[in-house]
Short mmCIF file of C-alpha atoms and ligand atoms in Angstrom, two decimals:
data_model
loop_
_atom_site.label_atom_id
_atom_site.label_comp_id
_atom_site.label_asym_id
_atom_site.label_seq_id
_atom_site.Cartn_x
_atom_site.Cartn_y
_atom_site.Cartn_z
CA UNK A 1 127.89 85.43 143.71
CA UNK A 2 126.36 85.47 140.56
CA UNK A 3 129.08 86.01 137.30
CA UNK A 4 125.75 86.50 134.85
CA UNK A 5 122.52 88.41 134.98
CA UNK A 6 119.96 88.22 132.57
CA UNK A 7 116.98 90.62 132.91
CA UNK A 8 114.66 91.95 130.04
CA UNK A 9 114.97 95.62 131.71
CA UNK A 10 118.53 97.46 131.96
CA UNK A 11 119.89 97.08 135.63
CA UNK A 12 119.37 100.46 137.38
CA UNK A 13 122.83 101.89 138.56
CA UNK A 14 121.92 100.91 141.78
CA UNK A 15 121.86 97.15 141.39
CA UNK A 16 125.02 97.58 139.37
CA UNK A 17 127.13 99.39 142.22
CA UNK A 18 125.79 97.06 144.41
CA UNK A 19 127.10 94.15 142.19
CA UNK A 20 130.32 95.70 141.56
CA UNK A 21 131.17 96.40 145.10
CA UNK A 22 130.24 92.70 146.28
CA UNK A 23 132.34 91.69 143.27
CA UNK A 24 135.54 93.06 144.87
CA UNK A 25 135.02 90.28 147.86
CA UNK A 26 135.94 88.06 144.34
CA UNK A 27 139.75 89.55 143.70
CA UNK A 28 142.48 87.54 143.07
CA UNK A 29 144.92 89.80 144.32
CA UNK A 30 147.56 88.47 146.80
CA UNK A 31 150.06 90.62 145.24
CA UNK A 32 148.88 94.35 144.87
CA UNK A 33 145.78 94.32 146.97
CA UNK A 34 144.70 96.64 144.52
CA UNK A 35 140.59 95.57 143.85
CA UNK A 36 139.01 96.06 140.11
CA UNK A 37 135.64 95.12 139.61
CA UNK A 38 133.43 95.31 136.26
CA UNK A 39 130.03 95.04 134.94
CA UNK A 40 129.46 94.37 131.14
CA UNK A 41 126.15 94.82 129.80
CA UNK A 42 125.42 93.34 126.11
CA UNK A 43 122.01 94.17 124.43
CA UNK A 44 120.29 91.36 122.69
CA UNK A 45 117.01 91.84 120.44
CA UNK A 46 114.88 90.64 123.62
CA UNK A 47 116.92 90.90 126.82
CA UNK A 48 120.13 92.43 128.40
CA UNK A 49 123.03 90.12 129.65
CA UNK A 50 125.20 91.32 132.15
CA UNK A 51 128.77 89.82 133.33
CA UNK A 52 130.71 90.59 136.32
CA UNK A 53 134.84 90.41 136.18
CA UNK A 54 137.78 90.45 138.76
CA UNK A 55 141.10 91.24 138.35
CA UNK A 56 143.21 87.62 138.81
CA UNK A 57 146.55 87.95 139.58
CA UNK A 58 149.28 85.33 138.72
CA UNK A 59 152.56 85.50 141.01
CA UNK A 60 154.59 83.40 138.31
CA UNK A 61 153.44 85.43 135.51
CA UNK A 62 152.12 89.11 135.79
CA UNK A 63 151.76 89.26 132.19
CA UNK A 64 148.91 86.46 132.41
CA UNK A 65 147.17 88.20 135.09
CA UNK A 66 143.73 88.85 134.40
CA UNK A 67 142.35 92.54 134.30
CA UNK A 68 138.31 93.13 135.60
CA UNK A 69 137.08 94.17 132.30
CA UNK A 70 138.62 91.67 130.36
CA UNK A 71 137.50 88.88 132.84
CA UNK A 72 133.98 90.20 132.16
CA UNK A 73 134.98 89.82 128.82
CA UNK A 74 136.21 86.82 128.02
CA UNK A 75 132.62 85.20 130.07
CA UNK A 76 130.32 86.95 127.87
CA UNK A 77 132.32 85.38 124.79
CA UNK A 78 132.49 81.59 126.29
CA UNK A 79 128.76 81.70 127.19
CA UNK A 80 127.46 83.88 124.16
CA UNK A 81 129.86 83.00 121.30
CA UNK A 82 130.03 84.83 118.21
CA UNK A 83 131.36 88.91 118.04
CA UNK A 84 130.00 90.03 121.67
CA UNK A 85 129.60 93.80 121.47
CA UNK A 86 129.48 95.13 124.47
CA UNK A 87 126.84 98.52 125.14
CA UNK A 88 128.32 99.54 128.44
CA UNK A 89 130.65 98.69 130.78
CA UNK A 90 130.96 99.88 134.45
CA UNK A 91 134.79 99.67 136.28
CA UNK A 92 135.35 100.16 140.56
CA UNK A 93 138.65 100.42 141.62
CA UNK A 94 140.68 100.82 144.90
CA UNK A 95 142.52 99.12 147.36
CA UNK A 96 140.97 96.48 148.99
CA UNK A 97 140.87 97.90 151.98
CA UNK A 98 138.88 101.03 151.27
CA UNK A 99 135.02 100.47 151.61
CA UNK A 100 131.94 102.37 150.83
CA UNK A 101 131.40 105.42 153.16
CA UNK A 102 134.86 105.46 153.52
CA UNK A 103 136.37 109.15 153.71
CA UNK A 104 139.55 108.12 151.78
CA UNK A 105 139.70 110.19 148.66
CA UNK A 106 140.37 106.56 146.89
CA UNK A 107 136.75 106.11 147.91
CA UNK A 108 135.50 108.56 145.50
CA UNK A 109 138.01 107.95 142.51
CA UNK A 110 136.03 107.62 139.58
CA UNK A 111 138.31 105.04 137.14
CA UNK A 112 138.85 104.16 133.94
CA UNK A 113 140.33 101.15 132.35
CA UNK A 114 143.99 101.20 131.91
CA UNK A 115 145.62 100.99 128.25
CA UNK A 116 145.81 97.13 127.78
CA UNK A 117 142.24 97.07 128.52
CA UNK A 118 141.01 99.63 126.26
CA UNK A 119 142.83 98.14 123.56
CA UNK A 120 140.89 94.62 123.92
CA UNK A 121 137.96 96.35 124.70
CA UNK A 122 138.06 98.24 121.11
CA UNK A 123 137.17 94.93 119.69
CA UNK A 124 134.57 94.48 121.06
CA UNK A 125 132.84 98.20 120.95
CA UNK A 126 130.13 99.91 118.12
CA UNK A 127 129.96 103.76 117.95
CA UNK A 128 126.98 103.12 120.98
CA UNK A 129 129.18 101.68 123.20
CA UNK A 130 129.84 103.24 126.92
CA UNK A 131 132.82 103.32 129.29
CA UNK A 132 131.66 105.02 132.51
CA UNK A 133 134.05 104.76 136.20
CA UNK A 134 132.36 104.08 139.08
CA UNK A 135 133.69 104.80 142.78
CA UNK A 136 133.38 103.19 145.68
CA UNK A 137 130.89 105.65 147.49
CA UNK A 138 128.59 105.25 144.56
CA UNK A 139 129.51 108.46 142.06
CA UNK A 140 129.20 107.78 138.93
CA UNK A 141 131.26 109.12 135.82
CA UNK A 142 130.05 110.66 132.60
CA UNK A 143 129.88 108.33 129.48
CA UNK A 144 133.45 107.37 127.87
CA UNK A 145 133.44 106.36 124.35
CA UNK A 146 136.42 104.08 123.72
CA UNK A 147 137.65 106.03 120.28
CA UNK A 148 138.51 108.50 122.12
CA UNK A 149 140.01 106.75 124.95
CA UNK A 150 142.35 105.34 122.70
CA UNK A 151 142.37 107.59 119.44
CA UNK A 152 144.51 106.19 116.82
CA UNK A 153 144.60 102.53 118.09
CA UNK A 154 145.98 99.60 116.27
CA UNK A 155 143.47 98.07 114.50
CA UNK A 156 142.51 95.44 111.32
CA UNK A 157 143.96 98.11 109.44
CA UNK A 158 147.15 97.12 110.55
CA UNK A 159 147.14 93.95 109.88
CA UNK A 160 144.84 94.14 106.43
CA UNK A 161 142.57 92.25 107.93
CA UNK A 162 138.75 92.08 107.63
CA UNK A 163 136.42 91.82 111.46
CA UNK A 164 136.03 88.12 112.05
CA UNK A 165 132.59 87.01 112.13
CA UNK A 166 132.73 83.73 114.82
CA UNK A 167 129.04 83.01 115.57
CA UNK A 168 128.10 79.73 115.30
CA UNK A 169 124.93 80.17 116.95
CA UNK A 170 122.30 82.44 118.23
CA UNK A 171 123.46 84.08 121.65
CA UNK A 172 120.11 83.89 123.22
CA UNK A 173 120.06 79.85 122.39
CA UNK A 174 124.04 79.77 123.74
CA UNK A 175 123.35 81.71 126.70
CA UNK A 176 119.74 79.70 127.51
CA UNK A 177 121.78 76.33 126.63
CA UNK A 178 124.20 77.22 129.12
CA UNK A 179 122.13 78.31 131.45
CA UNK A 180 120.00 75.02 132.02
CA UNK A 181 122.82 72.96 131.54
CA UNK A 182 126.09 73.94 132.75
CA UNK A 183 125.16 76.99 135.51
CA UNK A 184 124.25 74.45 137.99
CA UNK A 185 126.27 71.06 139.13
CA UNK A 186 125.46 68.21 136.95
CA UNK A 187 127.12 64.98 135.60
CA UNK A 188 127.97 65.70 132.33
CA UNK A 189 129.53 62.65 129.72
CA UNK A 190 132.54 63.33 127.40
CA UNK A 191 129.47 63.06 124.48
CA UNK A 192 127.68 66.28 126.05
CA UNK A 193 130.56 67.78 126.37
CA UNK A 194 132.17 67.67 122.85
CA UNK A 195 128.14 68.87 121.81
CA UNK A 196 128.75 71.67 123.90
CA UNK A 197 132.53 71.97 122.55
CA UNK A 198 131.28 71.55 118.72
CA UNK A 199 128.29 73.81 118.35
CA UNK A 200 128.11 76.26 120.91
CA UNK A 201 131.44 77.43 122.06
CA UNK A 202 132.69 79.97 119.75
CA UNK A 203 136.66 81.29 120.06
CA UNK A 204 137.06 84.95 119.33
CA UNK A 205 140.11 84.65 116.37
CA UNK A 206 141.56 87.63 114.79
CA UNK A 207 141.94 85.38 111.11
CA UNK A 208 142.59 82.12 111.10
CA UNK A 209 146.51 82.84 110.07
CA UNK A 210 147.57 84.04 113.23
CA UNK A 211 145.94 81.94 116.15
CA UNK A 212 148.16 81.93 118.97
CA UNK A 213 146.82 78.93 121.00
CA UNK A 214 146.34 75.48 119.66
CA UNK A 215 143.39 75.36 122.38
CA UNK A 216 140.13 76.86 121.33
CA UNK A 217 138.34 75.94 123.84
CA UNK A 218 138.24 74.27 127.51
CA UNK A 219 135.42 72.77 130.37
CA UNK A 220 137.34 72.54 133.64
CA UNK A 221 134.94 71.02 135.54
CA UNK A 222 135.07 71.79 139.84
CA UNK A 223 135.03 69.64 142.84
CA UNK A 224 131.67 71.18 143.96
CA UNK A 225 130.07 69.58 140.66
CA UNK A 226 129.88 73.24 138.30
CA UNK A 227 131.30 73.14 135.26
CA UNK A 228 132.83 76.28 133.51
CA UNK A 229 133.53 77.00 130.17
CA UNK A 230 136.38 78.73 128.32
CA UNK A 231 137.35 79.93 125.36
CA UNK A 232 140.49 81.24 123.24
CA UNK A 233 139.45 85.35 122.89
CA UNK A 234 142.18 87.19 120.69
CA UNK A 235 141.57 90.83 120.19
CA UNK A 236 143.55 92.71 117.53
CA UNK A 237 146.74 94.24 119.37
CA UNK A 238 147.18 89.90 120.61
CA UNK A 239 146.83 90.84 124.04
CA UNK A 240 144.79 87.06 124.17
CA UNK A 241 143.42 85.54 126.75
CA UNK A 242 143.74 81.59 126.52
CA UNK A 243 140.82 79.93 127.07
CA UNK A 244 142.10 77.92 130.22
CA UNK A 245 143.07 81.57 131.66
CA UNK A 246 139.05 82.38 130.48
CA UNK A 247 137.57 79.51 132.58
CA UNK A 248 139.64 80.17 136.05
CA UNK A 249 138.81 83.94 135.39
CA UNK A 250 135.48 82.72 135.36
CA UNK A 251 135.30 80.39 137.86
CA UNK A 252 136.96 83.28 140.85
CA UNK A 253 134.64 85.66 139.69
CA UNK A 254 131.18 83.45 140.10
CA UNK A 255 132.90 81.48 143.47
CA UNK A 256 136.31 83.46 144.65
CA UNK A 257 139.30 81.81 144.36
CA UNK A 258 139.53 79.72 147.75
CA UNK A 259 136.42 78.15 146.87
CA UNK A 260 137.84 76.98 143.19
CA UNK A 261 139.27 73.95 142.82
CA UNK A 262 139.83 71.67 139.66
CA UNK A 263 138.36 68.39 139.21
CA UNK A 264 138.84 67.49 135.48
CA UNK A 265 140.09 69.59 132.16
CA UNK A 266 138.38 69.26 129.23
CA UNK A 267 140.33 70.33 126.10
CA UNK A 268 139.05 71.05 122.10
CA UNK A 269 141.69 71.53 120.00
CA UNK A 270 142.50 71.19 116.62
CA UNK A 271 144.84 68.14 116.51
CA UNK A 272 144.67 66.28 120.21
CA UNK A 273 147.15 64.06 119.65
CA UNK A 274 149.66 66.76 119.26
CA UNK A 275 148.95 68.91 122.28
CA UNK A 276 151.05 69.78 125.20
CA UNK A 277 149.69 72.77 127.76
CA UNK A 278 151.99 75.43 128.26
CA UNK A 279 154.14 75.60 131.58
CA UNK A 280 152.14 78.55 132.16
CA UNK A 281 148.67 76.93 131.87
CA UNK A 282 150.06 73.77 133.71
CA UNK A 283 151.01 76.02 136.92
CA UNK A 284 147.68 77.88 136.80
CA UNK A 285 145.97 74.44 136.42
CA UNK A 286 147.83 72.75 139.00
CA UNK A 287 147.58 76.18 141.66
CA UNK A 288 143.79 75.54 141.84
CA UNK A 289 144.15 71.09 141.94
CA UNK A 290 144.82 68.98 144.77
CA UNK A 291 145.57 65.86 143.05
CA UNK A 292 146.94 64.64 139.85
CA UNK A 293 143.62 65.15 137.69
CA UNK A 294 142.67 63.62 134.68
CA UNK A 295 142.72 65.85 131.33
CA UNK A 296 140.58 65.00 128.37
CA UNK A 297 141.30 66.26 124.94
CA UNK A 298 138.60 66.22 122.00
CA UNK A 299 138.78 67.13 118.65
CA UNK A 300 136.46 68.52 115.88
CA UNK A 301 134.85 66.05 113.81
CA UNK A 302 136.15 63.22 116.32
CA UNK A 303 134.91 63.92 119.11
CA UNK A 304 136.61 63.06 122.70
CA UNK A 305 139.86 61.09 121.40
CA UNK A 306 141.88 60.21 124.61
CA UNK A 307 142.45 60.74 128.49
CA UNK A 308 145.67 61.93 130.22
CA UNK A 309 146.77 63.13 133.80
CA UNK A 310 148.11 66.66 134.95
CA UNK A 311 151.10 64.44 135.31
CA UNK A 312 151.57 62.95 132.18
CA UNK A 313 150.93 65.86 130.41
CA UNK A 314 154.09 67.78 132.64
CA UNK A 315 155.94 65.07 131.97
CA UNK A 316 155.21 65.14 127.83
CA UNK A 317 155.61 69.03 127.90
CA UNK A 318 158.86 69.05 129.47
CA UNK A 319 160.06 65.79 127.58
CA UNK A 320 159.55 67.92 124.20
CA UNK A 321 160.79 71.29 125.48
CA UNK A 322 163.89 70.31 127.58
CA UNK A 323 164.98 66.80 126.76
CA UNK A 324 164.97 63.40 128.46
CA UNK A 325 168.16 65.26 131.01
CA UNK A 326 166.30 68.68 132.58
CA UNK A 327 162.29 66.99 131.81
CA UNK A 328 162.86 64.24 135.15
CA UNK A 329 163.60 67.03 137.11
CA UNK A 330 161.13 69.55 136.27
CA UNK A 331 157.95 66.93 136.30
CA UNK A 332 159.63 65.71 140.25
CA UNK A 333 159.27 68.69 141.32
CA UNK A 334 155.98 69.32 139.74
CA UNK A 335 155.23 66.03 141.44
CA UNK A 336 156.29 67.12 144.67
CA UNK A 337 154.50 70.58 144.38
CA UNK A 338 151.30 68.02 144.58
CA UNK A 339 151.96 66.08 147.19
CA UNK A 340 153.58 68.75 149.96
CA UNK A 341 153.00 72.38 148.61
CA UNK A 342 148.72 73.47 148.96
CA UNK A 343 149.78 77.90 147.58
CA UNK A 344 145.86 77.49 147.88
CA UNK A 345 144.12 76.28 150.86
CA UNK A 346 140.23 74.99 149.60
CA UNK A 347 138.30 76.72 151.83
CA UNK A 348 135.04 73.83 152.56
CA UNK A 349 131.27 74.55 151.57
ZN1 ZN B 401 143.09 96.92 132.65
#
């Protein structure tokens, strides 16, 4: 299934409820059953680009789950860089189970995104900028505009802050760069990668005094040879997605989540000597790995600096957070997760 579209004509309505229906085969959704799919159209000077999006649940942490339209997102950012603006954006949603043609009343529910997603999504709108539902059976909705969706929202104002202006590099040149080098499986050395890292891959940051994530940016690379990019994407109310969170999101939209699974982590961040994942990004990383996999860590200016293991890196996060007493335990039974628990069966190609 194809997470990005590129076309010099707009997708008719048709192709996109197509696309949004076969998207909801994509759903990470163990927990609610409940399938969201979205289509996200940005409009470049010669062409449209279009992303797809899943909703990703995370048992451990429902907070980090992933929501359609900010899947779709979060893509556009990592492959684009710089401000994406979005022009429309398309949203299906039902339970899994109810199909098209189905008599349900679900089946013709036209949706609209739900308040965490409107907020992100207002920083990434212009007054142009559409919000239509879409239902199951095909209806479509009238055009929502996102101000009034969520009329008095926090916003830079808040914070007295000025827009961020992130772009590093033309989006047509990301997107083509990507496109003939990282959309298909190729062998890729730590040099190509910290290119990629250093001039292409743009984080979304609200200002540069409150970054949440010491990450900006990841490559998680797959056993069947893709690799898939990430970044850090803030949006002004800090409902972030980290860029490790960006890349899986990613990865089960273009592939579905039984056919993911983690080879190697790439990681640009600002000081790689000092970093430790997060417990959170550790379980998420280690849910979609087999083995003990080997992490790589760059920095700017420096380029790739050193090599670690899922492992190691468990066993230096929960040597700093807990303490030589709890840390033996914790990184045991991380250890033992690996070698007897598979929460994810790999389906085979
Ligand atoms: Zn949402």
């Amino acid at each position: 299934m194809l997470a990005l579209r590129q076309s010099h004509q707009a997708l008719s309505l048709s192709d996109i409820t197509i696309w949004l229906r076969d998207l909801r085969q994509h759903c990470y959704i163990a927990q609610s059953h409940y399938a969201v799919s979205c289509v996200m159209e940005v409009k470049l000077a010669d062409r449209y680009i279009y992303a797809g999006g899943v909703n990703v649940e995370n048992s451990e942490h429902n907070r980090l789950g992933i929501h359609a339209e900010q899947n779709a997102l979060v893509i556009l950012q990592s492959v684009l860089g710089g401000n994406v603006t979005f022009s429309r954006v398309w949203i299906m949603a039902a339970p899994e189970s109810i199909q098209a043609g189905s008599n349900d009343p679900l089946a013709d529910n036209l949706p609209l995104s739900c308040g965490h997603c409107r907020q992100i999504l207002l920083s990434f709108t212009d007054s142009e900028s559409g919000v239509y539902g879409v239902s199951c059976n095909g209806a479509v909705s009238q055009a929502y505009d996102l101000n009034k969706m969520l009329p008095e929202a926090f916003s830079e104002r808040d914070l007295a802050i000025t827009k961020h202006k992130s772009c590093v590099t033309s989006p047509i040149e990301m997107f083509s760069h990507y496109e003939n080098n990282y959309s298909d499986p190729a062998s890729h050395a730590t040099d190509v990668i910290f290119m990629y890292f250093s001039n292409l891959l743009a984080p979304h940051i609200i200002n540069t005094q409150f970054i949440t994530s010491p990450i900006q940016a990841v490559m998680l690379k797959l056993t069947n040879g893709f690799y898939i990019p990430g970044v850090l994407v803030q949006d002004i109310a800090f409902l972030t997605t980290d860029a490790i969170f960006a890349a899986i999101g990613h990865a089960i939209t273009r592939f579905g989540a039984s056919f993911v699974e983690v080879a190697e982590v790439h990681l640009y961040c600002d000081d790689a000597n000092e970093i430790a994942l997060s417990a959170s990004e550790l379980k998420l990383i280690r849910h979609f790995s087999q083995q003990n996999i080997p992490v790589y860590y760059y920095q700017p200016a420096l380029g790739f600096v050193r090599e670690s293991s899922l492992i190691d890196v468990a066993k230096q996060k929960w040597e700093e957070d807990f303490g030589s007493n709890s840390f033996f335990n914790e990184v045991a039974e991380f250890e033992r997760n690996f070698l007897n628990d598979s929460t994810v069966e790999i389906a085979s190609n």
